[in-house]
PDB file of C-alpha atoms in Angstrom:
ATOM      1  CA  ASP A  20      11.995 208.839 -89.630  1.00 81.00           C
ATOM      2  CA  SER A  21      11.888 206.760 -92.433  1.00 84.00           C
ATOM      3  CA  GLY A  22       9.610 209.091 -94.477  1.00 91.00           C
ATOM      4  CA  VAL A  23       7.449 206.143 -95.027  1.00 96.00           C
ATOM      5  CA  THR A  24       4.104 206.532 -92.651  1.00 97.00           C
ATOM      6  CA  GLN A  25       2.043 203.940 -91.648  1.00 98.00           C
ATOM      7  CA  THR A  26      -1.182 203.664 -89.700  1.00 97.00           C
ATOM      8  CA  PRO A  27      -2.775 202.676 -87.267  1.00 97.00           C
ATOM      9  CA  LYS A  28       0.438 201.491 -85.695  1.00 96.00           C
ATOM     10  CA  HIS A  29      -1.748 198.628 -83.844  1.00 97.00           C
ATOM     11  CA  LEU A  30      -5.135 197.263 -84.438  1.00 97.00           C
ATOM     12  CA  ILE A  31      -7.160 194.769 -82.706  1.00 97.00           C
ATOM     13  CA  THR A  32      -9.813 192.674 -84.116  1.00 97.00           C
ATOM     14  CA  ALA A  33     -12.160 189.876 -84.081  1.00 98.00           C
ATOM     15  CA  THR A  34     -12.225 186.883 -86.775  1.00 98.00           C
ATOM     16  CA  GLY A  35     -14.391 187.582 -89.693  1.00 97.00           C
ATOM     17  CA  GLN A  36     -13.906 191.559 -89.248  1.00 98.00           C
ATOM     18  CA  ARG A  37     -12.400 193.411 -92.257  1.00 98.00           C
ATOM     19  CA  VAL A  38      -9.531 195.872 -91.985  1.00 98.00           C
ATOM     20  CA  THR A  39      -7.744 198.534 -93.949  1.00 98.00           C
ATOM     21  CA  LEU A  40      -3.899 199.336 -93.490  1.00 98.00           C
ATOM     22  CA  ARG A  41      -2.802 202.713 -94.819  1.00 98.00           C
ATOM     23  CA  CYS A  42       0.760 203.981 -96.221  1.00 98.00           C
ATOM     24  CA  SER A  43       2.149 207.069 -97.173  1.00 98.00           C
ATOM     25  CA  PRO A  44       5.446 206.555 -99.587  1.00 96.00           C
ATOM     26  CA  ARG A  45       8.837 208.932 -98.996  1.00 93.00           C
ATOM     27  CA  SER A  46       8.368 211.811-100.726  1.00 91.00           C
ATOM     28  CA  GLY A  47       9.367 210.814-104.523  1.00 87.00           C
ATOM     29  CA  ASP A  48       9.177 207.551-104.331  1.00 90.00           C
ATOM     30  CA  LEU A  49       6.567 206.002-107.200  1.00 90.00           C
ATOM     31  CA  SER A  50       6.784 202.238-105.641  1.00 91.00           C
ATOM     32  CA  VAL A  51       5.244 200.940-102.230  1.00 95.00           C
ATOM     33  CA  TYR A  52       5.352 197.401-101.672  1.00 96.00           C
ATOM     34  CA  TRP A  53       3.247 195.134 -99.085  1.00 97.00           C
ATOM     35  CA  TYR A  54       5.113 192.270 -96.810  1.00 96.00           C
ATOM     36  CA  GLN A  55       4.066 190.806 -94.370  1.00 96.00           C
ATOM     37  CA  GLN A  56       5.646 189.432 -91.237  1.00 94.00           C
ATOM     38  CA  SER A  57       5.439 186.640 -88.854  1.00 89.00           C
ATOM     39  CA  LEU A  58       7.456 184.569 -86.477  1.00 78.00           C
ATOM     40  CA  ASP A  59       7.966 181.359 -88.463  1.00 72.00           C
ATOM     41  CA  GLN A  60       7.525 182.731 -91.915  1.00 74.00           C
ATOM     42  CA  GLY A  61      10.015 186.044 -91.785  1.00 83.00           C
ATOM     43  CA  LEU A  62       9.310 189.129 -94.006  1.00 91.00           C
ATOM     44  CA  GLN A  63       6.679 187.870 -96.960  1.00 93.00           C
ATOM     45  CA  PHE A  64       6.292 189.569 -99.899  1.00 93.00           C
ATOM     46  CA  LEU A  65       2.147 190.122-100.785  1.00 96.00           C
ATOM     47  CA  ILE A  66       2.288 192.882-103.439  1.00 96.00           C
ATOM     48  CA  GLN A  67       3.778 196.104-105.095  1.00 94.00           C
ATOM     49  CA  TYR A  68       2.021 199.251-106.976  1.00 95.00           C
ATOM     50  CA  TYR A  69       3.934 201.335-109.121  1.00 92.00           C
ATOM     51  CA  ASN A  70       2.644 204.832-109.907  1.00 92.00           C
ATOM     52  CA  GLY A  71      -1.109 203.413-109.183  1.00 95.00           C
ATOM     53  CA  GLU A  72      -0.690 200.628-110.837  1.00 95.00           C
ATOM     54  CA  GLU A  73       0.108 197.041-109.565  1.00 95.00           C
ATOM     55  CA  ARG A  74       3.353 195.612-110.800  1.00 92.00           C
ATOM     56  CA  ALA A  75       4.133 192.646-108.696  1.00 92.00           C
ATOM     57  CA  LYS A  76       2.324 190.086-106.604  1.00 93.00           C
ATOM     58  CA  GLY A  77       3.443 187.683-104.387  1.00 92.00           C
ATOM     59  CA  ASN A  78       1.720 185.416-101.344  1.00 84.00           C
ATOM     60  CA  ILE A  79      -1.139 187.302-101.138  1.00 94.00           C
ATOM     61  CA  LEU A  80      -4.226 185.629-100.330  1.00 95.00           C
ATOM     62  CA  GLU A  81      -7.791 186.053-102.276  1.00 96.00           C
ATOM     63  CA  ARG A  82      -9.115 187.730 -99.540  1.00 97.00           C
ATOM     64  CA  PHE A  83      -6.419 190.468 -99.185  1.00 97.00           C
ATOM     65  CA  SER A  84      -6.840 193.663-101.595  1.00 97.00           C
ATOM     66  CA  ALA A  85      -4.595 196.679-102.161  1.00 97.00           C
ATOM     67  CA  GLN A  86      -4.369 200.003-104.498  1.00 97.00           C
ATOM     68  CA  GLN A  87      -2.808 203.127-104.958  1.00 98.00           C
ATOM     69  CA  PHE A  88      -4.237 206.237-105.174  1.00 97.00           C
ATOM     70  CA  PRO A  89      -3.153 209.152-107.255  1.00 96.00           C
ATOM     71  CA  ASP A  90      -1.437 211.031-104.259  1.00 95.00           C
ATOM     72  CA  LEU A  91       0.796 207.578-104.281  1.00 96.00           C
ATOM     73  CA  HIS A  92      -0.390 206.377-100.554  1.00 97.00           C
ATOM     74  CA  SER A  93      -1.673 202.832-100.779  1.00 98.00           C
ATOM     75  CA  GLU A  94      -4.251 200.764 -98.613  1.00 98.00           C
ATOM     76  CA  LEU A  95      -3.730 197.038 -97.838  1.00 98.00           C
ATOM     77  CA  ASN A  96      -7.707 195.881 -97.225  1.00 98.00           C
ATOM     78  CA  LEU A  97      -7.747 192.265 -95.425  1.00 98.00           C
ATOM     79  CA  SER A  98     -11.230 191.191 -95.169  1.00 97.00           C
ATOM     80  CA  SER A  99     -12.551 187.756 -92.991  1.00 97.00           C
ATOM     81  CA  LEU A 100      -9.713 188.050 -90.858  1.00 98.00           C
ATOM     82  CA  GLU A 101      -8.720 184.746 -89.397  1.00 97.00           C
ATOM     83  CA  LEU A 102      -6.369 184.027 -86.001  1.00 96.00           C
ATOM     84  CA  GLY A 103      -3.239 183.056 -88.405  1.00 94.00           C
ATOM     85  CA  ASP A 104      -3.632 187.017 -90.137  1.00 96.00           C
ATOM     86  CA  SER A 105      -1.945 188.123 -87.002  1.00 96.00           C
ATOM     87  CA  ALA A 106       1.506 189.712 -88.140  1.00 96.00           C
ATOM     88  CA  LEU A 107       3.194 193.009 -88.335  1.00 96.00           C
ATOM     89  CA  TYR A 108       2.337 194.408 -91.878  1.00 97.00           C
ATOM     90  CA  PHE A 109       4.995 195.994 -93.420  1.00 97.00           C
ATOM     91  CA  CYS A 110       4.892 198.979 -95.805  1.00 97.00           C
ATOM     92  CA  ALA A 111       8.185 199.816 -97.602  1.00 96.00           C
ATOM     93  CA  SER A 112       8.714 202.509-101.129  1.00 94.00           C
ATOM     94  CA  SER A 113      11.542 202.688-103.587  1.00 87.00           C
ATOM     95  CA  VAL A 114      11.672 204.657-106.967  1.00 75.00           C
ATOM     96  CA  THR A 115      11.991 201.472-109.326  1.00 63.00           C
ATOM     97  CA  LEU A 116      14.862 199.432-108.706  1.00 58.00           C
ATOM     98  CA  ALA A 117      15.788 198.414-112.316  1.00 56.00           C
ATOM     99  CA  ARG A 118      17.416 201.479-112.649  1.00 55.00           C
ATOM    100  CA  GLY A 119      19.884 201.214-109.503  1.00 58.00           C
ATOM    101  CA  ASN A 120      20.574 198.866-106.765  1.00 52.00           C
ATOM    102  CA  TYR A 121      19.586 200.351-103.694  1.00 69.00           C
ATOM    103  CA  GLY A 122      17.023 198.877-101.274  1.00 77.00           C
ATOM    104  CA  TYR A 123      13.558 199.714-100.269  1.00 87.00           C
ATOM    105  CA  THR A 124      13.108 202.385 -97.218  1.00 91.00           C
ATOM    106  CA  PHE A 125      10.520 200.988 -94.581  1.00 95.00           C
ATOM    107  CA  GLY A 126       7.843 202.290 -92.370  1.00 96.00           C
ATOM    108  CA  SER A 127       6.801 201.263 -88.988  1.00 95.00           C
ATOM    109  CA  GLY A 128       4.843 198.716 -89.440  1.00 96.00           C
ATOM    110  CA  THR A 129       1.256 197.893 -88.269  1.00 97.00           C
ATOM    111  CA  ARG A 130       0.865 195.189 -85.887  1.00 96.00           C
ATOM    112  CA  LEU A 131      -2.520 193.194 -86.529  1.00 97.00           C
ATOM    113  CA  THR A 132      -3.915 190.969 -83.735  1.00 97.00           C
ATOM    114  CA  VAL A 133      -7.023 189.101 -84.527  1.00 97.00           C
ATOM    115  CA  VAL A 134      -8.779 187.740 -81.819  1.00 97.00           C
TER     116      VAL A 134
ATOM    117  CA  GLN B   4      12.979 174.422-100.207  1.00 74.00           C
ATOM    118  CA  LYS B   5      13.184 178.315 -99.797  1.00 83.00           C
ATOM    119  CA  GLU B   6      15.008 180.240-102.135  1.00 91.00           C
ATOM    120  CA  VAL B   7      16.902 182.000 -99.590  1.00 94.00           C
ATOM    121  CA  GLU B   8      18.096 180.423 -96.230  1.00 93.00           C
ATOM    122  CA  GLN B   9      19.488 181.965 -93.238  1.00 93.00           C
ATOM    123  CA  ASP B  10      20.105 180.386 -89.617  1.00 86.00           C
ATOM    124  CA  PRO B  11      17.588 182.721 -87.136  1.00 83.00           C
ATOM    125  CA  GLY B  12      19.711 181.834 -84.251  1.00 84.00           C
ATOM    126  CA  PRO B  13      20.200 183.728 -81.723  1.00 91.00           C
ATOM    127  CA  LEU B  14      23.913 184.647 -81.810  1.00 95.00           C
ATOM    128  CA  SER B  15      25.206 185.814 -78.786  1.00 96.00           C
ATOM    129  CA  VAL B  16      28.372 187.838 -78.179  1.00 97.00           C
ATOM    130  CA  PRO B  17      30.688 189.946 -75.957  1.00 97.00           C
ATOM    131  CA  GLU B  18      31.161 193.502 -76.785  1.00 97.00           C
ATOM    132  CA  GLY B  19      34.108 194.005 -79.146  1.00 97.00           C
ATOM    133  CA  ALA B  20      33.788 190.613 -81.085  1.00 97.00           C
ATOM    134  CA  ILE B  21      33.944 189.813 -84.715  1.00 97.00           C
ATOM    135  CA  VAL B  22      30.173 189.031 -85.850  1.00 97.00           C
ATOM    136  CA  SER B  23      29.675 186.584 -89.017  1.00 97.00           C
ATOM    137  CA  LEU B  24      26.038 186.571 -90.223  1.00 97.00           C
ATOM    138  CA  ASN B  25      25.103 184.732 -93.651  1.00 96.00           C
ATOM    139  CA  CYS B  26      22.938 183.687 -95.951  1.00 97.00           C
ATOM    140  CA  THR B  27      22.669 180.588 -98.955  1.00 97.00           C
ATOM    141  CA  TYR B  28      20.244 181.165-101.598  1.00 96.00           C
ATOM    142  CA  SER B  29      19.213 178.829-104.661  1.00 95.00           C
ATOM    143  CA  ASN B  30      18.404 181.141-107.581  1.00 93.00           C
ATOM    144  CA  SER B  31      22.184 182.119-110.054  1.00 92.00           C
ATOM    145  CA  ALA B  32      19.444 184.455-111.247  1.00 92.00           C
ATOM    146  CA  PHE B  33      20.330 187.155-108.153  1.00 93.00           C
ATOM    147  CA  GLN B  34      22.744 190.169-108.668  1.00 90.00           C
ATOM    148  CA  TYR B  35      21.956 192.498-105.625  1.00 90.00           C
ATOM    149  CA  PHE B  36      22.162 191.642-102.809  1.00 93.00           C
ATOM    150  CA  MET B  37      21.328 193.547 -99.630  1.00 93.00           C
ATOM    151  CA  TRP B  38      21.865 193.424 -95.764  1.00 96.00           C
ATOM    152  CA  TYR B  39      18.810 195.080 -93.586  1.00 96.00           C
ATOM    153  CA  ARG B  40      18.782 195.380 -89.623  1.00 96.00           C
ATOM    154  CA  GLN B  41      15.727 195.503 -87.619  1.00 95.00           C
ATOM    155  CA  TYR B  42      15.385 196.650 -84.073  1.00 94.00           C
ATOM    156  CA  SER B  43      12.359 195.393 -81.851  1.00 89.00           C
ATOM    157  CA  ARG B  44       9.237 196.613 -83.118  1.00 83.00           C
ATOM    158  CA  LYS B  45      10.621 198.935 -86.084  1.00 90.00           C
ATOM    159  CA  GLY B  46      10.470 198.449 -89.337  1.00 93.00           C
ATOM    160  CA  PRO B  47      13.998 197.167 -91.495  1.00 94.00           C
ATOM    161  CA  GLU B  48      16.368 199.746 -92.240  1.00 93.00           C
ATOM    162  CA  LEU B  49      18.852 199.250 -94.927  1.00 91.00           C
ATOM    163  CA  LEU B  50      22.681 198.709 -94.244  1.00 93.00           C
ATOM    164  CA  MET B  51      24.509 197.645 -97.042  1.00 91.00           C
ATOM    165  CA  TYR B  52      24.299 196.762-100.621  1.00 88.00           C
ATOM    166  CA  THR B  53      26.530 195.281-103.103  1.00 87.00           C
ATOM    167  CA  TYR B  54      26.219 194.001-107.128  1.00 83.00           C
ATOM    168  CA  SER B  55      27.338 190.800-108.165  1.00 80.00           C
ATOM    169  CA  SER B  56      30.592 189.378-106.503  1.00 81.00           C
ATOM    170  CA  GLY B  57      32.991 191.111-104.195  1.00 84.00           C
ATOM    171  CA  ASN B  58      33.270 192.778-100.919  1.00 90.00           C
ATOM    172  CA  LYS B  59      31.968 196.231 -99.970  1.00 91.00           C
ATOM    173  CA  GLU B  60      33.142 198.011 -96.180  1.00 94.00           C
ATOM    174  CA  ASP B  61      31.221 200.539 -94.821  1.00 93.00           C
ATOM    175  CA  GLY B  62      32.800 201.893 -91.284  1.00 96.00           C
ATOM    176  CA  ARG B  63      32.164 198.582 -88.965  1.00 97.00           C
ATOM    177  CA  PHE B  64      30.295 196.317 -91.739  1.00 97.00           C
ATOM    178  CA  THR B  65      31.730 194.231 -94.421  1.00 97.00           C
ATOM    179  CA  ALA B  66      29.582 192.986 -96.798  1.00 96.00           C
ATOM    180  CA  GLN B  67      30.817 189.804 -99.202  1.00 96.00           C
ATOM    181  CA  VAL B  68      29.392 188.471-102.095  1.00 95.00           C
ATOM    182  CA  ASP B  69      30.446 184.609-103.377  1.00 94.00           C
ATOM    183  CA  LYS B  70      28.006 184.011-106.613  1.00 92.00           C
ATOM    184  CA  SER B  71      30.397 180.765-107.207  1.00 92.00           C
ATOM    185  CA  SER B  72      28.641 179.256-104.021  1.00 94.00           C
ATOM    186  CA  LYS B  73      25.704 181.175-103.847  1.00 95.00           C
ATOM    187  CA  TYR B  74      26.869 182.542-100.300  1.00 95.00           C
ATOM    188  CA  ILE B  75      26.387 186.024 -99.041  1.00 96.00           C
ATOM    189  CA  SER B  76      28.003 187.322 -95.391  1.00 96.00           C
ATOM    190  CA  LEU B  77      28.105 190.338 -93.205  1.00 97.00           C
ATOM    191  CA  PHE B  78      30.944 190.662 -90.753  1.00 97.00           C
ATOM    192  CA  ILE B  79      30.623 193.473 -87.928  1.00 98.00           C
ATOM    193  CA  ARG B  80      34.185 194.071 -86.123  1.00 98.00           C
ATOM    194  CA  ASP B  81      34.113 195.933 -82.840  1.00 98.00           C
ATOM    195  CA  SER B  82      30.569 194.550 -82.036  1.00 98.00           C
ATOM    196  CA  GLN B  83      28.320 196.820 -79.839  1.00 97.00           C
ATOM    197  CA  PRO B  84      25.449 196.400 -77.492  1.00 97.00           C
ATOM    198  CA  SER B  85      23.813 198.804 -79.516  1.00 96.00           C
ATOM    199  CA  ASP B  86      24.439 196.036 -82.695  1.00 97.00           C
ATOM    200  CA  SER B  87      21.721 194.070 -80.881  1.00 97.00           C
ATOM    201  CA  ALA B  88      18.799 193.205 -83.491  1.00 96.00           C
ATOM    202  CA  THR B  89      17.741 191.055 -85.897  1.00 95.00           C
ATOM    203  CA  TYR B  90      19.896 190.885 -89.212  1.00 97.00           C
ATOM    204  CA  LEU B  91      18.299 190.429 -92.511  1.00 96.00           C
ATOM    205  CA  CYS B  92      19.493 189.331 -95.967  1.00 96.00           C
ATOM    206  CA  ALA B  93      17.583 190.440 -98.778  1.00 94.00           C
ATOM    207  CA  MET B  94      18.323 189.668-103.000  1.00 93.00           C
ATOM    208  CA  ARG B  95      16.850 190.507-105.738  1.00 90.00           C
ATOM    209  CA  ARG B  96      17.182 189.778-110.011  1.00 88.00           C
ATOM    210  CA  TYR B  97      18.074 191.983-112.305  1.00 81.00           C
ATOM    211  CA  ASN B  98      15.585 194.398-113.494  1.00 77.00           C
ATOM    212  CA  THR B  99      12.836 193.425-110.793  1.00 81.00           C
ATOM    213  CA  ASP B 100      12.130 195.388-108.315  1.00 82.00           C
ATOM    214  CA  LYS B 101      11.027 192.310-105.896  1.00 86.00           C
ATOM    215  CA  LEU B 102      12.980 191.677-102.919  1.00 90.00           C
ATOM    216  CA  ILE B 103      13.127 188.175-101.661  1.00 92.00           C
ATOM    217  CA  PHE B 104      14.270 187.797 -97.711  1.00 93.00           C
ATOM    218  CA  GLY B 105      15.542 185.835 -95.438  1.00 94.00           C
ATOM    219  CA  THR B 106      14.324 184.956 -92.000  1.00 92.00           C
ATOM    220  CA  GLY B 107      16.963 186.800 -90.343  1.00 93.00           C
ATOM    221  CA  THR B 108      19.028 186.200 -87.486  1.00 95.00           C
ATOM    222  CA  ARG B 109      19.115 187.520 -84.085  1.00 94.00           C
ATOM    223  CA  LEU B 110      22.133 189.239 -82.659  1.00 96.00           C
ATOM    224  CA  GLN B 111      22.434 189.639 -79.114  1.00 97.00           C
ATOM    225  CA  VAL B 112      25.698 191.727 -78.020  1.00 97.00           C
ATOM    226  CA  PHE B 113      26.167 192.003 -74.273  1.00 96.00           C
ATOM    227  CA  PRO B 114      28.660 194.356 -72.292  1.00 95.00           C
TER     228      PRO B 114
END
């Protein structure tokens, strides 16, 4: 167990629907990162939150949004789902890396299938 | 062109072989380099990290960084079937948190 908890593990939904993915970071970590992993694109950075505030944004679609709550857990909301959104969605957490040279700790992911 | 390039494999080797995994990158501002291992249906786990150029060894694993060539490597000695996984390189600039990943190389070690 990495200490980063993601729920649900699997999600099957129809096109046009909206889903929410949840992540609880490792104890003591203030940063949460969301990544999308598909077969042809690898791990793509979506967004980072640090202590409740958005810190960095990557290739996140306008249909996707995220937030980090006061207890530091984070949610990724995906709306108007398309078949191409089917992928593994990973959450990772860390202390701020700028202070050191260690990497993230990843959760086990949510497998989203859009049918 | 992607910032980080990695051969997707698959790479199939016999048990006990020395494995060499590589990534090239284009952004000379990258300072921190990492290797992650990902088993099927699991999240990536950090294997090795290095700062700037040089070598780092941890058991059967050795990470090398050649910043002049923008090339990083991971060597696995005495490879085991349990090493069968996808290996992802990752890197970041100084004073930023965002990691840029390669697409991963799938490794199969057969008995």
